[in-house]
Coordinates of C-alpha atoms and ligand atoms in Angstrom, one line a residue:
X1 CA -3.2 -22.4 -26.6
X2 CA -0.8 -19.6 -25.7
X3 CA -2.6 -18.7 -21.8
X4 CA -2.0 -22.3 -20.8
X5 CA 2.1 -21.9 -22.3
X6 CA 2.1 -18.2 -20.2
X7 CA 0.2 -19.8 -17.2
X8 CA 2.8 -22.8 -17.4
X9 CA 5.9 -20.7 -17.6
X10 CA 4.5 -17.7 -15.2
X11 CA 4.0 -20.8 -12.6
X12 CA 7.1 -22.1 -12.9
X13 CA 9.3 -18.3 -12.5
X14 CA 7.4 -16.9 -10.1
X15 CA 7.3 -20.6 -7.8
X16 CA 11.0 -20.5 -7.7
X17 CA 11.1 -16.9 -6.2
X18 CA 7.6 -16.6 -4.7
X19 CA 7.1 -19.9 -3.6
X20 CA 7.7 -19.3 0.2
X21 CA 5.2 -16.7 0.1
X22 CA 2.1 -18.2 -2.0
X23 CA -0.3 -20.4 -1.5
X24 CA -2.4 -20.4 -4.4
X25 CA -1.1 -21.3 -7.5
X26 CA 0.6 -17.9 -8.8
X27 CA -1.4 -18.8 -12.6
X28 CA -3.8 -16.2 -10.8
X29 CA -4.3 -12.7 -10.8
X30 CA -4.8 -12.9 -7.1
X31 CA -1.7 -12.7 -4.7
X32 CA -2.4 -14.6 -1.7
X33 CA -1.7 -14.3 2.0
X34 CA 2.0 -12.9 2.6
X35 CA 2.2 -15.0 5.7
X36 CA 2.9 -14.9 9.5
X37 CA 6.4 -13.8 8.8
X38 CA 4.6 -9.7 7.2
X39 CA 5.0 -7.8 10.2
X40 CA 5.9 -4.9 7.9
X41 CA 5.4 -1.5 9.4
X42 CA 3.5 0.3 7.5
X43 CA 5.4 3.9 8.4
X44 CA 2.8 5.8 7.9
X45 CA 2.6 8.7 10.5
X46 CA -0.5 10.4 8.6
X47 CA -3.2 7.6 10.5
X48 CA -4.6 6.7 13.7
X49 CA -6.0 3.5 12.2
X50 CA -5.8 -0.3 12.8
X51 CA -3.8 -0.8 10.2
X52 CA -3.1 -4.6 10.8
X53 CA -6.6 -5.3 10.0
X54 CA -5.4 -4.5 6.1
X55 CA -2.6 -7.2 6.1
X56 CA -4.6 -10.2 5.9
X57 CA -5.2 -12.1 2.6
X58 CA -7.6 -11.4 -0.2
X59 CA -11.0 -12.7 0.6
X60 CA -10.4 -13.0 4.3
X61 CA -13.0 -9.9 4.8
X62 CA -15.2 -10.8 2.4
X63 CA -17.9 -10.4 5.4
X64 CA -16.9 -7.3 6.4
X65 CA -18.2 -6.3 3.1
X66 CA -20.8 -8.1 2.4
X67 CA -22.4 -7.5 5.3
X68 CA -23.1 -4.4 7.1
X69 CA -22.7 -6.2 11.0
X70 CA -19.1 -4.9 11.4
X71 CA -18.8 -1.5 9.2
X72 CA -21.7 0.4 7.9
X73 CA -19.9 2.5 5.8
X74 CA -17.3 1.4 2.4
X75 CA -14.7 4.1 1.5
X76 CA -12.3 3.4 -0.9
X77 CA -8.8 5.4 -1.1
X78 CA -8.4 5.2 -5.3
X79 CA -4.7 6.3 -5.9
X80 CA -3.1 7.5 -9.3
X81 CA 0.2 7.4 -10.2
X82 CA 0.8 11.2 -12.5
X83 CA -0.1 10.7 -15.9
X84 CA -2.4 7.4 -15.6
X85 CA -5.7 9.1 -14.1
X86 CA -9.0 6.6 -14.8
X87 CA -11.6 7.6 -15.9
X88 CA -13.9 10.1 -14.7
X89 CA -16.6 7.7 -14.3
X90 CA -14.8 5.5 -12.4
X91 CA -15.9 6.1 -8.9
X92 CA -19.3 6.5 -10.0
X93 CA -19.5 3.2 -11.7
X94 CA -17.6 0.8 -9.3
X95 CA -20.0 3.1 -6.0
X96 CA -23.1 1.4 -8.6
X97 CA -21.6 -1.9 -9.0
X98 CA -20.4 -2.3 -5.4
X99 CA -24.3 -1.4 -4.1
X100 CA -25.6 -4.2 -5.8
X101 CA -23.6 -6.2 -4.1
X102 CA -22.9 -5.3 -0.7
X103 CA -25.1 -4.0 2.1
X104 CA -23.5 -0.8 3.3
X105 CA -25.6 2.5 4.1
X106 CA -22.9 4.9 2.2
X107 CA -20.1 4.2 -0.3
X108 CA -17.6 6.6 -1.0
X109 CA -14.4 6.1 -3.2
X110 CA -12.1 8.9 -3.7
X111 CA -9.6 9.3 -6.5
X112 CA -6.0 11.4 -5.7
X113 CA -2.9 11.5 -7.3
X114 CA 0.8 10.0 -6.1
X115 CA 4.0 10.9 -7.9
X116 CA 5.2 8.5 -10.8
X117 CA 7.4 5.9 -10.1
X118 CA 8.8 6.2 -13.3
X119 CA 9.2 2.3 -13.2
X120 CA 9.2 -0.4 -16.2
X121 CA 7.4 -3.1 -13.9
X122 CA 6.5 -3.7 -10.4
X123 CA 6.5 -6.9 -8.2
X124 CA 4.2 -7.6 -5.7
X125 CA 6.4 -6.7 -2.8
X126 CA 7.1 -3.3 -4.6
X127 CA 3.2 -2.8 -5.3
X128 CA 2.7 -4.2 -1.0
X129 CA 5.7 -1.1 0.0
X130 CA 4.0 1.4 -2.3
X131 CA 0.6 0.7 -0.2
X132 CA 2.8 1.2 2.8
X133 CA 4.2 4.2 2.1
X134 CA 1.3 6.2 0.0
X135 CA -2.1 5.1 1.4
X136 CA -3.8 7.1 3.8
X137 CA -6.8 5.7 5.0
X138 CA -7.2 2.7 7.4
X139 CA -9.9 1.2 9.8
X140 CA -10.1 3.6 12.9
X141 CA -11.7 1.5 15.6
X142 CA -14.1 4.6 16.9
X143 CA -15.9 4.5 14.1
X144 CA -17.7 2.3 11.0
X145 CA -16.0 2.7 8.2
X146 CA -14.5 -0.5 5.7
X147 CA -11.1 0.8 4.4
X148 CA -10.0 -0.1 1.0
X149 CA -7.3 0.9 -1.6
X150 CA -6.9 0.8 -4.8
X151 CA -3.7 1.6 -6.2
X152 CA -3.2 2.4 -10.0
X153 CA 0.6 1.7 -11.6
X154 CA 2.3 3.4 -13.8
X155 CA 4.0 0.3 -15.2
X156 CA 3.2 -3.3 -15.4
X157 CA 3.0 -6.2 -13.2
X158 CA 6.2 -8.3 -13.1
X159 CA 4.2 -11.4 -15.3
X160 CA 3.6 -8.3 -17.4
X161 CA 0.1 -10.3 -18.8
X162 CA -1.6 -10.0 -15.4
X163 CA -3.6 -6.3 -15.4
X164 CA -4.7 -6.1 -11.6
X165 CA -3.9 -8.1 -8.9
X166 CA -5.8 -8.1 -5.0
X167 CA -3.1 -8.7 -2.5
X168 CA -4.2 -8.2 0.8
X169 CA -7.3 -8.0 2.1
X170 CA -8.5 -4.5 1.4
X171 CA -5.8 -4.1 -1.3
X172 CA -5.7 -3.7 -5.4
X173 CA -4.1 -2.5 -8.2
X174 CA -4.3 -1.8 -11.4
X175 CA -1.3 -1.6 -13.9
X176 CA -2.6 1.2 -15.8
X177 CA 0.3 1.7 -18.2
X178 CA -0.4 -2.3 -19.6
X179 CA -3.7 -1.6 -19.3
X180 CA -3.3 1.2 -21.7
X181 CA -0.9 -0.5 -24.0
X182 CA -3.6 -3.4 -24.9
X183 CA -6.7 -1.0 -25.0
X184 CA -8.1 0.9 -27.9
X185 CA -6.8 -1.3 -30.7
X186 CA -9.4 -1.4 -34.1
X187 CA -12.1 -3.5 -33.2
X188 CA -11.0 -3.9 -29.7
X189 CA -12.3 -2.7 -26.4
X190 CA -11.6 0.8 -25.1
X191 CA -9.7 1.5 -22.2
X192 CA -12.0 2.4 -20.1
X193 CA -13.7 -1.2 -20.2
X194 CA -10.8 -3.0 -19.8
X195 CA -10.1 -0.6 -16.3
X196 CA -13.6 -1.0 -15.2
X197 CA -13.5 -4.9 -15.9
X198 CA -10.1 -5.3 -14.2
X199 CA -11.5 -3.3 -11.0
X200 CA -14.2 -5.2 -10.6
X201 CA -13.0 -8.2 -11.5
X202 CA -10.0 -7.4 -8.4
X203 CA -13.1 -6.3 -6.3
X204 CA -14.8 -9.9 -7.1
X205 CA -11.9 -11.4 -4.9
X206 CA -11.9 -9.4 -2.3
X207 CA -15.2 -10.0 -1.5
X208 CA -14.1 -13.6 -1.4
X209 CA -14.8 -15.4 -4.9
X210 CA -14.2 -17.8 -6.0
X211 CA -14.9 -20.0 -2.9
X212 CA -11.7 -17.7 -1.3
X213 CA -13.4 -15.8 2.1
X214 CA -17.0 -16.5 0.6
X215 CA -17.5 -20.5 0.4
X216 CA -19.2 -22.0 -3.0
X217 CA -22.5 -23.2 -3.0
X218 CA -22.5 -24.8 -6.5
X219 CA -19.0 -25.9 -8.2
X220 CA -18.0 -23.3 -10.4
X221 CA -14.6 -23.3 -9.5
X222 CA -11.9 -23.4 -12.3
X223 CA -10.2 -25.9 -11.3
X224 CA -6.3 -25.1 -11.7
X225 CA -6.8 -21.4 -12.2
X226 CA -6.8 -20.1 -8.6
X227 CA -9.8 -18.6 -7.0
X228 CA -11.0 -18.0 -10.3
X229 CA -15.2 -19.1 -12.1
X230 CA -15.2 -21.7 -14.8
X231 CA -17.5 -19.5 -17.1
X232 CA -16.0 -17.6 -19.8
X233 CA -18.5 -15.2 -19.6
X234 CA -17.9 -14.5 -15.8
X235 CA -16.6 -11.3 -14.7
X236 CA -14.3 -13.7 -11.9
X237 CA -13.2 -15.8 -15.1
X238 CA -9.5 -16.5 -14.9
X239 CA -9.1 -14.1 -18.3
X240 CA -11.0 -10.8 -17.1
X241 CA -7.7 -10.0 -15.6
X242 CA -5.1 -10.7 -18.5
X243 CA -4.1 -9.3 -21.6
X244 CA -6.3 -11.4 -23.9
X245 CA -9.3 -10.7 -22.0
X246 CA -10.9 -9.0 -25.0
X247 CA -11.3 -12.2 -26.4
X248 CA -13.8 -12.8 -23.7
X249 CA -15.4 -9.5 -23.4
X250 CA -19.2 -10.0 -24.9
X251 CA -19.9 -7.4 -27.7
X252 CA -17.4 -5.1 -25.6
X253 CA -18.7 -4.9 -22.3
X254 CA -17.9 -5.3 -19.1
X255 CA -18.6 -8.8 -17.6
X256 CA -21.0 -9.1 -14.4
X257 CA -21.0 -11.8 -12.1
X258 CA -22.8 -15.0 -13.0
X259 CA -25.3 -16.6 -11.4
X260 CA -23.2 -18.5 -9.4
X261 CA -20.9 -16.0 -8.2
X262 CA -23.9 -14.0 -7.5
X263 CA -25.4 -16.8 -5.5
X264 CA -21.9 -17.1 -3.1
X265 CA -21.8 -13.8 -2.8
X266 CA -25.6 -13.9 -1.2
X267 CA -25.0 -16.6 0.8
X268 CA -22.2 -15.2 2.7
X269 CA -24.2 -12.0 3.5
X270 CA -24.3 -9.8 0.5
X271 CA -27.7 -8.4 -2.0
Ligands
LIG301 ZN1 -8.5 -13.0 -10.6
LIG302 ZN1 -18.9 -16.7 -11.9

């Protein structure tokens, strides 16, 4: 019983100070549109890009990369806080994961370290002004490139049993250090799967699941759970995300898509 007592009091704390700013119930993972009142700058002198295309919500360009009518390319700006690296394999496995997915003629991701924060936990708004002040790489209108990020914490989330979160709509992170504290245990999975399953479980939403930027063809929402697939063995299951999530991780792996998810995701443009 304890996620639905977590979910319950997480809702209730983070509605009272979040409430003007989400949509979606805050029981998910998944932050949702910051609203017409973000005109944060993003004070970064280092870019030429369009970098108000990145401050819509997650999902929102779920075409853009899905498809390849708008950007050609995917490059994804990974960023480390000193001391929680991922794994080496990493790029390599979310470049695979993301191909079989998405119709784009190169995928690059690119892994560089940021100074620690030296922080306990992080809020969303903290995570949204690290973003601003660290990331590099944004949309530049003269050429084809889909921008990403992927921001990894040295601390955890504020509801310190969420792992990852996507909060805008090219944006994720990962709270390593939590991520680290629940991984490795005796018969439990290892680090690296929890990562790679909290990745791509962040990259799921971006690319609009569930029924969030890529509408549902069959109803496999979980109803309750945010933008979230009512099969437990789903890598967009509410619990890929949270600190139990090895209770749901088959024989130790990382979770794919279902069939469902797999069949939105097609509809909407992608393999
Ligand atoms: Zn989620
Ligand atoms: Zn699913």
């Amino acid at each position: 019983m304890y996620p639905f007592l977590g979910c319950r009091q997480s809702r209730l704390v983070t509605g009272l100070l979040l409430s003007a700013f989400l949509l979606l119930t805050s029981c998910d993972d998944q932050i949702t549109d910051p609203g017409d009142d973000d005109t944060s700058d993003p004070g970064n002198g280092d870019t030429n890009g369009d970098v108000s295309f990145h401050r819509d919500g997650p999902g929102d360009s779920a075409r853009d990369f899905l498809t390849d009518e708008d950007f050609t390319d995917l490059y994804i700006e990974v960023q480390y806080m000193e001391g929680y690296e991922p794994d080496a394999d990493l790029e390599e496995i979310l470049e695979d994961f993301l191909s079989e997915y998405i119709h784009k003629n190169q995928i690059t991701i690119d892994v560089t370290s940021i100074s620690s924060q030296g922080r306990e936990s992080y809020t969303s708004e903290e995570v949204r002004e690290l973003e601003e002040e660290y990331r590099t790489a944004y949309n530049d209108e003269a050429d084809d490139v889909l921008n990403a990020y992927l921001l990894l914490l040295d601390g955890e989330f504020d509801n310190r049993d969420v792992l990852g979160i996507a909060y805008w709509n090219t944006s994720m992170a990962l709270f390593q250090k939590r991520i680290e504290d629940i991984s490795g245990g005796l018969g439990g999975p290892s680090q690296d799967v929890v990562e790679r399953t909290v990745a791509k479980h962040e990259l799921g939403h971006i690319l609009g699941l569930v029924d969030n930027g890529t509408p549902m063809q069959n109803d496999h929402k979980d109803e309750g759970r945010g933008a979230h697939c009512d099969d437990d063995e789903c890598l967009m299951y509410y619990a890929m995300t949270r600190d139990f999530l090895s209770d749901f991780l088959i024989g130790g792996s990382v979770p794919d898509f279902d069939e469902f998810c797999k069949e939105d995701l097609q509809a909407n443009g992608g393999r």
